[in-house]
PDB file of C-alpha atoms and ligand atoms in Angstrom:
ATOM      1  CA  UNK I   1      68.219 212.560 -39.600  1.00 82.00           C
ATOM      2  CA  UNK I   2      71.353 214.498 -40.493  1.00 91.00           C
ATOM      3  CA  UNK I   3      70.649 217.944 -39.529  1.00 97.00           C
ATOM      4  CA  UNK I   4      71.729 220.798 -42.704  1.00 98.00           C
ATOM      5  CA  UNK I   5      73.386 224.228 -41.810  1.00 98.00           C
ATOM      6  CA  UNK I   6      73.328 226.603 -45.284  1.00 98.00           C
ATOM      7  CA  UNK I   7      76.735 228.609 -45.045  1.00 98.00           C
ATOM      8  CA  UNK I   8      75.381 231.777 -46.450  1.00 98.00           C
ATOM      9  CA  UNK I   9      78.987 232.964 -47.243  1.00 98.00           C
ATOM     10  CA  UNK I  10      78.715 230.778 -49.895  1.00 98.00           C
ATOM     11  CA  UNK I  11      75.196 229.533 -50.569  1.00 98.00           C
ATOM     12  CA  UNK I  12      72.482 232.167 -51.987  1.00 98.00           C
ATOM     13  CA  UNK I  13      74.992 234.248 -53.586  1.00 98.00           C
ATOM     14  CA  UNK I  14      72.190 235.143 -55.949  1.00 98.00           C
ATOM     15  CA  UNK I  15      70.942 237.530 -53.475  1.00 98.00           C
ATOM     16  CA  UNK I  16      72.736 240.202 -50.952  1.00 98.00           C
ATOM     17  CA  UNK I  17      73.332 238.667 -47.697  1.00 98.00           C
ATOM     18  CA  UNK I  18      70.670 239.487 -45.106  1.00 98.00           C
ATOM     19  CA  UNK I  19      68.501 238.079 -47.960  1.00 98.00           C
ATOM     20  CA  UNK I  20      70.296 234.855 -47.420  1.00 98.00           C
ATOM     21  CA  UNK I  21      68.471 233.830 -44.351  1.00 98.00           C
ATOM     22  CA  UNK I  22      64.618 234.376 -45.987  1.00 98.00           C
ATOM     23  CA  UNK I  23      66.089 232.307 -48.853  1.00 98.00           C
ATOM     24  CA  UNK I  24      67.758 229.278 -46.546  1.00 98.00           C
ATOM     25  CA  UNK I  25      64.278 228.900 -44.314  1.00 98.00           C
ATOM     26  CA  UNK I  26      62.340 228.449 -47.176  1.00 98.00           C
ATOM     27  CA  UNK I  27      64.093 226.154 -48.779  1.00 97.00           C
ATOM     28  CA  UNK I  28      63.591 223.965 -45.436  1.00 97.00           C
ATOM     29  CA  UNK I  29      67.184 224.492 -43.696  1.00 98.00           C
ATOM     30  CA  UNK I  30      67.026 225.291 -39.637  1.00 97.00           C
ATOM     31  CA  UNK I  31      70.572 226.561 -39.274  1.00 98.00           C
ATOM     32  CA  UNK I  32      72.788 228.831 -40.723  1.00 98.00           C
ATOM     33  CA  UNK I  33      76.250 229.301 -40.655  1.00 98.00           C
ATOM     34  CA  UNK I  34      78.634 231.992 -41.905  1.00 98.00           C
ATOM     35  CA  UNK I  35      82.468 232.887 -42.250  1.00 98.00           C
ATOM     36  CA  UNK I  36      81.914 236.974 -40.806  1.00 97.00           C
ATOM     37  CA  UNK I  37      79.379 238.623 -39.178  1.00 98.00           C
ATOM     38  CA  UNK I  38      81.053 241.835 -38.391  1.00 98.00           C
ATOM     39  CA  UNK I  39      80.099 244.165 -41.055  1.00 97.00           C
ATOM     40  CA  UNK I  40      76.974 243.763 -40.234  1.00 98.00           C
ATOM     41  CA  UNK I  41      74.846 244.907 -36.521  1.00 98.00           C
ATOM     42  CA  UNK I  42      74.608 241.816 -34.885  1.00 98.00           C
ATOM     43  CA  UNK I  43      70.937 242.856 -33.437  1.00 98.00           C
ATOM     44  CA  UNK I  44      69.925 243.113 -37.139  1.00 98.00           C
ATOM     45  CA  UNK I  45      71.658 239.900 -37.771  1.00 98.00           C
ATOM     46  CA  UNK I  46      70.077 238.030 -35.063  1.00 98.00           C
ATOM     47  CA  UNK I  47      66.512 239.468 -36.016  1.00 98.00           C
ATOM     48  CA  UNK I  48      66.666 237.900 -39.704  1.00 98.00           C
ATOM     49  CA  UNK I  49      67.442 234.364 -37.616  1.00 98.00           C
ATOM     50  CA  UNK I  50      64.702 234.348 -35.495  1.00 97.00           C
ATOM     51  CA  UNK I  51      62.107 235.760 -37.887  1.00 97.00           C
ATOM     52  CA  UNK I  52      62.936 232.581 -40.532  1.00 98.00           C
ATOM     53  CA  UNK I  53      63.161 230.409 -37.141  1.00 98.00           C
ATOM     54  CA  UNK I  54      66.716 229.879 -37.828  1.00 98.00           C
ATOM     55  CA  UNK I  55      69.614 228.757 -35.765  1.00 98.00           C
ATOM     56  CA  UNK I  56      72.906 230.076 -35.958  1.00 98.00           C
ATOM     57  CA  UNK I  57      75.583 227.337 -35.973  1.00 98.00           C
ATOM     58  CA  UNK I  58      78.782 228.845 -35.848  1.00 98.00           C
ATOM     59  CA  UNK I  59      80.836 231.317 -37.217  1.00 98.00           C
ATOM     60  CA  UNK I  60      84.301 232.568 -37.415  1.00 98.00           C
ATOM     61  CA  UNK I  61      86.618 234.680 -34.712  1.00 98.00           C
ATOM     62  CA  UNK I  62      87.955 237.852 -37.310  1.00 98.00           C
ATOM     63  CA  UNK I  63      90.850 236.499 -39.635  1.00 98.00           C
ATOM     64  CA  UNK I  64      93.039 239.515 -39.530  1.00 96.00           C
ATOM     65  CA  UNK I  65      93.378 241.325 -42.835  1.00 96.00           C
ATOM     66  CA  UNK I  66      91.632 238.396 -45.275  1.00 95.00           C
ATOM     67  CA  UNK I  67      92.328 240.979 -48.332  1.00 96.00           C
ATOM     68  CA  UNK I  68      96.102 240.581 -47.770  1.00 96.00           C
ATOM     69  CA  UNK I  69      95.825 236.709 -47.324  1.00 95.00           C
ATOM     70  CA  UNK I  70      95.810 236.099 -43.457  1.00 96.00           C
ATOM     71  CA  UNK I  71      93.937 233.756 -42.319  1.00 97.00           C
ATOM     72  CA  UNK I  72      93.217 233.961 -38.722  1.00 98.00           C
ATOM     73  CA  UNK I  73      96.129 234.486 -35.608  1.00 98.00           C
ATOM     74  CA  UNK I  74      95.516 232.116 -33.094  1.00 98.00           C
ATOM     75  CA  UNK I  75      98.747 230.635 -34.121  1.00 98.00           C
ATOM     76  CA  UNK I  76     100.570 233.227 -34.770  1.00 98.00           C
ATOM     77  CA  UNK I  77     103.648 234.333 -32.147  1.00 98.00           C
ATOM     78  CA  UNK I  78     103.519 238.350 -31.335  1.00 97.00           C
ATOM     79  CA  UNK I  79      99.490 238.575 -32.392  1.00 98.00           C
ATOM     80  CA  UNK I  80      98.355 237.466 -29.385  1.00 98.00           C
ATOM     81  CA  UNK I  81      97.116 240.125 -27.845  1.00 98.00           C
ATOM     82  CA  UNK I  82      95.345 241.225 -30.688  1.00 98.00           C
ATOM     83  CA  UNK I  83      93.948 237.821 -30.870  1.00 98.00           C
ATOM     84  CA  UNK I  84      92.516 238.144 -27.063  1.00 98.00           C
ATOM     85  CA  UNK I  85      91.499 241.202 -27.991  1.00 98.00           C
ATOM     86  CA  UNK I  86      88.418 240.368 -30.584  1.00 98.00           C
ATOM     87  CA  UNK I  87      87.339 238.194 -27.890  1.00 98.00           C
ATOM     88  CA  UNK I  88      84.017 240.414 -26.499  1.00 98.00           C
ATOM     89  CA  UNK I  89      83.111 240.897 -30.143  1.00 98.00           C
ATOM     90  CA  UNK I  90      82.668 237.960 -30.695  1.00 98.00           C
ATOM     91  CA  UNK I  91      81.035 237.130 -27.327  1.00 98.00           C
ATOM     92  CA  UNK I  92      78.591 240.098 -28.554  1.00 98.00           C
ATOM     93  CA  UNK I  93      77.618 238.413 -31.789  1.00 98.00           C
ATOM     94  CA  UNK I  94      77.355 235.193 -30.118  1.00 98.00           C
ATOM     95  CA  UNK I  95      75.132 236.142 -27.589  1.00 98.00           C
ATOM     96  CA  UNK I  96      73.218 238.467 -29.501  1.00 98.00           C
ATOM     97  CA  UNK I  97      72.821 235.324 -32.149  1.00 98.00           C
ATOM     98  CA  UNK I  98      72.500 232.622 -29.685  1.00 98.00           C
ATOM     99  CA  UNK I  99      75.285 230.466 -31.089  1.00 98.00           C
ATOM    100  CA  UNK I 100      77.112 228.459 -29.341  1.00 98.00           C
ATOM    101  CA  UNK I 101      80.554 227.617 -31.441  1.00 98.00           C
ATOM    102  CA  UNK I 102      83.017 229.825 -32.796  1.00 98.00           C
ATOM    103  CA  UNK I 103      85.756 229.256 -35.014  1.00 98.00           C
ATOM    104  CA  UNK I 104      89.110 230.374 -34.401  1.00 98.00           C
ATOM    105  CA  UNK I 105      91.244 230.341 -37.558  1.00 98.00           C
ATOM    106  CA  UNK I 106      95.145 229.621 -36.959  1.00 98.00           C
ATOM    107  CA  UNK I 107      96.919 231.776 -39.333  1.00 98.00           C
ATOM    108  CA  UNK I 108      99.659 231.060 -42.187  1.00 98.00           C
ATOM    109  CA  UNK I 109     103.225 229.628 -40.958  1.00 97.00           C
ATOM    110  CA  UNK I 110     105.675 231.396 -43.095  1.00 95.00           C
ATOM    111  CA  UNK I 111     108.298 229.249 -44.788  1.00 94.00           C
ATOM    112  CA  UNK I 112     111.074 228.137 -42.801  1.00 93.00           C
ATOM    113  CA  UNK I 113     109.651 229.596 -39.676  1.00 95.00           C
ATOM    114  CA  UNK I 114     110.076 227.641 -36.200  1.00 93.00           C
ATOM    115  CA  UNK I 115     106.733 225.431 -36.136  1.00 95.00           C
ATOM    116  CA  UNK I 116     106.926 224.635 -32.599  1.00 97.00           C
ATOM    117  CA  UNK I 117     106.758 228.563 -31.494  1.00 97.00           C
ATOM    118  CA  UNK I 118     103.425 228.584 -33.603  1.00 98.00           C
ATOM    119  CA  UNK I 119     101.961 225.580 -31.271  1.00 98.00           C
ATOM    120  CA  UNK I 120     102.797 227.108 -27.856  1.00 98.00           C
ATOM    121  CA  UNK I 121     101.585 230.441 -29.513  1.00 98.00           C
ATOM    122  CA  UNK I 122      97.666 227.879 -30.634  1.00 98.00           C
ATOM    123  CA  UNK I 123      97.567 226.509 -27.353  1.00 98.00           C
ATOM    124  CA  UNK I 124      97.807 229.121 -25.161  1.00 98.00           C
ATOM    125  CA  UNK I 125      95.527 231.483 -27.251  1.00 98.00           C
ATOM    126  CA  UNK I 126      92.839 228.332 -27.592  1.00 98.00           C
ATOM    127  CA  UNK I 127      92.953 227.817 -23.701  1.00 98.00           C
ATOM    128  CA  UNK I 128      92.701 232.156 -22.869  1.00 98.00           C
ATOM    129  CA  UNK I 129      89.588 231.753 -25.347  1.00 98.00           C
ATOM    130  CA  UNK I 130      88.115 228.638 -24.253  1.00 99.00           C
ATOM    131  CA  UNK I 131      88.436 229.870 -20.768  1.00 98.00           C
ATOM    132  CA  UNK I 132      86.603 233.569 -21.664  1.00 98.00           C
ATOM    133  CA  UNK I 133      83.794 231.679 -23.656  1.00 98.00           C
ATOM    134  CA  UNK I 134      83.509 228.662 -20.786  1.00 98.00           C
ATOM    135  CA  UNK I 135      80.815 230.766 -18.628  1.00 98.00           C
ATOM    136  CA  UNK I 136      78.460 231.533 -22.087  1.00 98.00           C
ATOM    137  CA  UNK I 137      78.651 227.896 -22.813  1.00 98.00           C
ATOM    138  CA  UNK I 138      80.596 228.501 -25.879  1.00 98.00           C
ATOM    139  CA  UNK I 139      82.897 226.404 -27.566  1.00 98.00           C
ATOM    140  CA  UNK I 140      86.238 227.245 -29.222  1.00 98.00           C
ATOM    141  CA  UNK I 141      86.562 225.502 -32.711  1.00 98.00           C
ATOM    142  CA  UNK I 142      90.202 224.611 -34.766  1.00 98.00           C
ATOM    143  CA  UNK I 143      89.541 223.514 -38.569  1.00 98.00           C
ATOM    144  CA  UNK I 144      92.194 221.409 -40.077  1.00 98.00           C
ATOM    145  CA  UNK I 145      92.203 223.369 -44.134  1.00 98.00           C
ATOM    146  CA  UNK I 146      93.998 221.463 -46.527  1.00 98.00           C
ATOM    147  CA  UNK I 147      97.010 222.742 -48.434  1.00 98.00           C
ATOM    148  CA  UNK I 148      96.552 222.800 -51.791  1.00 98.00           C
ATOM    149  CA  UNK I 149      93.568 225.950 -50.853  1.00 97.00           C
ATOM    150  CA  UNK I 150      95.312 227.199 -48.293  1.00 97.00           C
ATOM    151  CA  UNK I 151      99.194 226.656 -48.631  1.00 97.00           C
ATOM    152  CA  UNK I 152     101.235 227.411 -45.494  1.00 97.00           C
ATOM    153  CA  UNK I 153      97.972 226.868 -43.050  1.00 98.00           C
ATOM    154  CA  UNK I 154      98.742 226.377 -39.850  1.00 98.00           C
ATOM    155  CA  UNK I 155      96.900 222.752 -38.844  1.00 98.00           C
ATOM    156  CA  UNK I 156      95.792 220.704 -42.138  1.00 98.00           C
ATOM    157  CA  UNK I 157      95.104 217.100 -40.529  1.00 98.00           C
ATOM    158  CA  UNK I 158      92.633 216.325 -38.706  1.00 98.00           C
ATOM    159  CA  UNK I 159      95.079 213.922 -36.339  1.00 98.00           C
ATOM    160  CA  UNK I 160      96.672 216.667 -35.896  1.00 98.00           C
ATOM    161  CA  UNK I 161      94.307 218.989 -34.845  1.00 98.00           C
ATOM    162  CA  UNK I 162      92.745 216.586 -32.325  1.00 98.00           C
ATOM    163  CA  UNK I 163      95.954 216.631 -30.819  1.00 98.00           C
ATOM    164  CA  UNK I 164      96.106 219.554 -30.290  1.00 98.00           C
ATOM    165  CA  UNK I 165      93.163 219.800 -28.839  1.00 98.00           C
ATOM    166  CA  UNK I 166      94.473 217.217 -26.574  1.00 98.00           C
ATOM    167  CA  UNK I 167      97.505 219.597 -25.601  1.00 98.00           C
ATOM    168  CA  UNK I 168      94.906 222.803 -25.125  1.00 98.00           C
ATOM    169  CA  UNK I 169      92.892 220.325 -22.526  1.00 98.00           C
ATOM    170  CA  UNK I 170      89.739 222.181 -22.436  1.00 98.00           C
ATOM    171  CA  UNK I 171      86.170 220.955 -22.470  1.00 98.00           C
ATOM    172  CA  UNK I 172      84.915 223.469 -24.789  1.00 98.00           C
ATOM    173  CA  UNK I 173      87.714 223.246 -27.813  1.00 99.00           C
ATOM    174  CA  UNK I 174      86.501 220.912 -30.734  1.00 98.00           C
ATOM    175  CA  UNK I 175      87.459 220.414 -33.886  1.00 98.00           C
ATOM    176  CA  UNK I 176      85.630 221.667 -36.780  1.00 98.00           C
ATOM    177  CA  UNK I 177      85.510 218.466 -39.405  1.00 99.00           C
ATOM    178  CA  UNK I 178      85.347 219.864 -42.946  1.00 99.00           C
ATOM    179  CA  UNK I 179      85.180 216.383 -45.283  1.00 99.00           C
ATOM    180  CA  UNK I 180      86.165 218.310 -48.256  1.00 99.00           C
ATOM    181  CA  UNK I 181      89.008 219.194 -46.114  1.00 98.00           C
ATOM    182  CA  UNK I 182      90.009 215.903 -44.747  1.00 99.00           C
ATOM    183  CA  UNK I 183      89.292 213.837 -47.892  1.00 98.00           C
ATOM    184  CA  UNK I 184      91.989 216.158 -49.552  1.00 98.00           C
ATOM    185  CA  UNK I 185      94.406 215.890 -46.710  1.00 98.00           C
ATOM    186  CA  UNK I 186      93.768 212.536 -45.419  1.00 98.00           C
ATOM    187  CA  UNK I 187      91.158 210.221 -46.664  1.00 98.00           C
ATOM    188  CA  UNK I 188      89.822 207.102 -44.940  1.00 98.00           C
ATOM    189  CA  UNK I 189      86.859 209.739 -43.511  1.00 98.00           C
ATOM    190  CA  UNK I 190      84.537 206.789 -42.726  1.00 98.00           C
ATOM    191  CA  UNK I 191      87.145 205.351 -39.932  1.00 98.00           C
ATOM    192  CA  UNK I 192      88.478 208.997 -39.638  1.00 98.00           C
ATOM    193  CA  UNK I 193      85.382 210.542 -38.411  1.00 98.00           C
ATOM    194  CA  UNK I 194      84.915 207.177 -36.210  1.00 98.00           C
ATOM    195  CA  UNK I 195      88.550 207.652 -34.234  1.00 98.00           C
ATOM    196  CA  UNK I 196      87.854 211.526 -33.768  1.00 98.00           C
ATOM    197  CA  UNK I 197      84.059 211.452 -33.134  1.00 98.00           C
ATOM    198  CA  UNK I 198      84.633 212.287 -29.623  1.00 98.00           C
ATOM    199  CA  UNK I 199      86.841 215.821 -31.010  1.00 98.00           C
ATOM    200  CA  UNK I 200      84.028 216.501 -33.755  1.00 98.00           C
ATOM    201  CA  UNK I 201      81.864 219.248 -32.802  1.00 98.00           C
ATOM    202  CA  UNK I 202      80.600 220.362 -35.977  1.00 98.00           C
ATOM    203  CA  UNK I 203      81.112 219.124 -39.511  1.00 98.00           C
ATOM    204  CA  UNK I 204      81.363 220.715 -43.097  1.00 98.00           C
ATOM    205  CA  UNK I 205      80.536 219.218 -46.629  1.00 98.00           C
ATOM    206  CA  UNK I 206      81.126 220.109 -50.147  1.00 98.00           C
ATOM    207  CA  UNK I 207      82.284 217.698 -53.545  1.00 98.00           C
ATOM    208  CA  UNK I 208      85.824 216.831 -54.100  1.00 98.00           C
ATOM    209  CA  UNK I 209      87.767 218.185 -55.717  1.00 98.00           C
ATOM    210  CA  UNK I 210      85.535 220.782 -57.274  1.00 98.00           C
ATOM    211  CA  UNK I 211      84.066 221.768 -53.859  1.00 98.00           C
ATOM    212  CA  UNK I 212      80.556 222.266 -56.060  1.00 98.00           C
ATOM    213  CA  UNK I 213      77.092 219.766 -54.636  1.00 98.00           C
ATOM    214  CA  UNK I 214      77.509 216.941 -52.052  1.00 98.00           C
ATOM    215  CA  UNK I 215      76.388 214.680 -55.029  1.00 98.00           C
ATOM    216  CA  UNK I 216      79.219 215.276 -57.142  1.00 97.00           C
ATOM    217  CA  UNK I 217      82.634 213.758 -56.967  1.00 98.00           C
ATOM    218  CA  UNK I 218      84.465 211.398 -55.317  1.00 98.00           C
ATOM    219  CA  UNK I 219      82.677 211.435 -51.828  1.00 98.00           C
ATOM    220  CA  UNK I 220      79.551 209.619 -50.970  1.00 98.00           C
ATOM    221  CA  UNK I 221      77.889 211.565 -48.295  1.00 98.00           C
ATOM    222  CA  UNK I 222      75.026 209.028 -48.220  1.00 97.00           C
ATOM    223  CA  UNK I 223      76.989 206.641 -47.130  1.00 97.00           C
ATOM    224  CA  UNK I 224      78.859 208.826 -44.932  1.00 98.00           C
ATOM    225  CA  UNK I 225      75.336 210.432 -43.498  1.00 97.00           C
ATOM    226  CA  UNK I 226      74.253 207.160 -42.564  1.00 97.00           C
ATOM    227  CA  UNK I 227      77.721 206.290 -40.741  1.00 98.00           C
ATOM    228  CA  UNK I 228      77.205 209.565 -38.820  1.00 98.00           C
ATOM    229  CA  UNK I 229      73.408 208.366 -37.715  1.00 97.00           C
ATOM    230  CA  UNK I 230      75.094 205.182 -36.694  1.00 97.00           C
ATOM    231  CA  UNK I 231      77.389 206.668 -34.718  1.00 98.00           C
ATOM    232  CA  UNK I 232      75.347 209.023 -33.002  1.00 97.00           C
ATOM    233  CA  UNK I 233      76.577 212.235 -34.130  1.00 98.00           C
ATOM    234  CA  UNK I 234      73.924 214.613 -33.045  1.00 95.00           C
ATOM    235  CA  UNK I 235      75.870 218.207 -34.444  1.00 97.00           C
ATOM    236  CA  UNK I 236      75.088 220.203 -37.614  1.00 98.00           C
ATOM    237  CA  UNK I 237      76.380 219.487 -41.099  1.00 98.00           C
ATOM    238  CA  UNK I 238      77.504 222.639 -42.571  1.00 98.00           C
ATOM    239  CA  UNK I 239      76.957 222.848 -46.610  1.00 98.00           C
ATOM    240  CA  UNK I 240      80.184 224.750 -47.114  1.00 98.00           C
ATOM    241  CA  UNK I 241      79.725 224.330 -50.909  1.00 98.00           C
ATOM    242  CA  UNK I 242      80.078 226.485 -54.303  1.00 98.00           C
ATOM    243  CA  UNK I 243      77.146 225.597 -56.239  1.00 98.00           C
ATOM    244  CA  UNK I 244      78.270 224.682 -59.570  1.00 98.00           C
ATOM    245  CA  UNK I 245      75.308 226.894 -61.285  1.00 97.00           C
ATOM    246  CA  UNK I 246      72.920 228.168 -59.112  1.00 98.00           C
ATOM    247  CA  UNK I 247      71.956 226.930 -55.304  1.00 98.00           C
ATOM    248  CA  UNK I 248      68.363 226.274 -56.024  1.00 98.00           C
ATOM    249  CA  UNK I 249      69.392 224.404 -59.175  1.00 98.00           C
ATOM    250  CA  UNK I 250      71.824 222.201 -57.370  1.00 98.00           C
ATOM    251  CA  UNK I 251      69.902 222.026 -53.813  1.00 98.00           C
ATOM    252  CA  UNK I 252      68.201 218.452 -54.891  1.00 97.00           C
ATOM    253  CA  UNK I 253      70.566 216.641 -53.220  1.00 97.00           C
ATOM    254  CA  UNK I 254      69.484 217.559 -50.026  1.00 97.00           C
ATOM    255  CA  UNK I 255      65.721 217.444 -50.595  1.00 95.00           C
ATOM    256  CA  UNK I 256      65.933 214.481 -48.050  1.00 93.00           C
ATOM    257  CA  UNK I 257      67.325 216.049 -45.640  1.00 94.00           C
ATOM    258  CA  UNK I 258      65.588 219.276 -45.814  1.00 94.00           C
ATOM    259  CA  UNK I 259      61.665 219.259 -44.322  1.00 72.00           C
TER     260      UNK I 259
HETATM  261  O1  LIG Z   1      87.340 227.317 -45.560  1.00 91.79           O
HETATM  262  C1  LIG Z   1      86.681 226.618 -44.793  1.00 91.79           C
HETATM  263  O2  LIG Z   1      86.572 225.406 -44.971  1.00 91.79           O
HETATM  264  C2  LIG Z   1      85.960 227.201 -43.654  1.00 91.79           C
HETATM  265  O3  LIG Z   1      85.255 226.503 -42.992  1.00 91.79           O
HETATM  266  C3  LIG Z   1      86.098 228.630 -43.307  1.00 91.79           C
HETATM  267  O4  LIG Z   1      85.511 228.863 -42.063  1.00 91.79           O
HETATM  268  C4  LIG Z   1      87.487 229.080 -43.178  1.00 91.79           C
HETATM  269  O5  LIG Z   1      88.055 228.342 -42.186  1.00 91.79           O
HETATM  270 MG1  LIG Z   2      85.165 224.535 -43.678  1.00 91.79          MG
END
């Protein structure tokens, strides 16, 4: 049974977001995931999980100024140490909410800017954090986002992220499979997901191209759910979706899935 993560950065927008939780346990999910937690006390955070029974699943390292349109720094040359230095925050919110993967997001390559100083720049930031979160049993995630969202990102195929995860050589870097993602950039995701199971640490759903309900569009995550219980992949499936009205109207999809 394909186990359902509700990203509450985008799910249960109906109500402010330490409601989010209350809302996402009784609708029958047993995971949460989010993009931030840091404007919030992570002890507060971490009591609205475990009251609802919740896990957390994984959120993100801090982007960098998101208002201004960065996305993340692990890629980027001459932020590095500002990079390494967010890294006990987030060991604080990960311990405090028992989660076990974090995302670190790469950052925007400028135009015409030297691609292969941005890759040293990824790998040796992914190894320093893999090797601070290695003792906490935490893993380091990389998300390939496609570019029509996200124009300039730094990794946006999912070949391509695995490897680099090949080049960073650490046992606690996976990728972060986001099919709304990959269908965009690269397609083929039943044999994709197949070649880079081994990479795949946690995986991310929403409709393309409207990024609305699983059930809509060109994907069919039935079919693809069932390839992923074939295969044996035993992570969470985050539902990284907008709903197209509101998430209670358009959660029957996942009635299945949901207990
Ligand atoms: O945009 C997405 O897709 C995500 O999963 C966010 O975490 C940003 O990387
Ligand atoms: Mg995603």
């Amino acid at each position: 049974m394909m186990r359902l993560a509700a990203n509450l950065t985008m799910l249960f927008n109906e109500v402010a977001f330490m409601q989010r939780f209350a809302l996402a346990a009784e609708q029958g999910f047993k995971a949460v995931e989010f993009l931030f937690p840091y404007e919030f006390d992570a002890d507060l955070l971490a009591h609205e999980l475990h009251r609802h029974g919740l896990t957390q699943a994984l959120f993100n390292m801090p982007p960098g100024d998101w208002a201004a349109g960065e996305r993340g720094m692990a890629a980027i040359p001459g932020r590095e140490e500002e990079f390494r230095s967010h890294l006990p925050t987030v060991l604080k919110y990960a311990q405090a909410l028992q989660c076990k993967q974090v995302h670190a997001m790469a950052g925007i390559v400028p135009a015409g800017a030297q691609r292969a100083d941005y890759e040293a720049t990824f790998i040796a930031n992914l190894r320093h954090a893999a090797d601070f979160f290695a003792p906490h049993s935490i893993r380091v995630l990389t998300e390939p986002l496609n570019q029509r969202d996200m124009p300039g990102y730094f990794i946006s195929h999912q070949r391509q992220a695995a490897a680099l995860i090949d080049q960073i050589d650490r046992a606690n870097v996976g990728l972060q499979f986001d099919c709304y993602h990959a269908q965009i950039m690269d397609g083929d995701l039943s044999r994709l997901i197949e070649s880079l199971l081994p990479y795949i640490a946690h995986i991310q759903i929403a409709s393309v191209p409207q990024r609305n309900e699983p059930d809509q569009g060109e994907l069919n995550y039935p079919h693809l759910f069932q390839h992923l219980e074939q295969l044996g992949y035993q992570g969470w499936i985050g539902c990284e979706y907008k709903p197209a009205s509101t998430t209670l109207d358009g959660l029957g999809w996942a009635q299945p899935y949901l207990s």
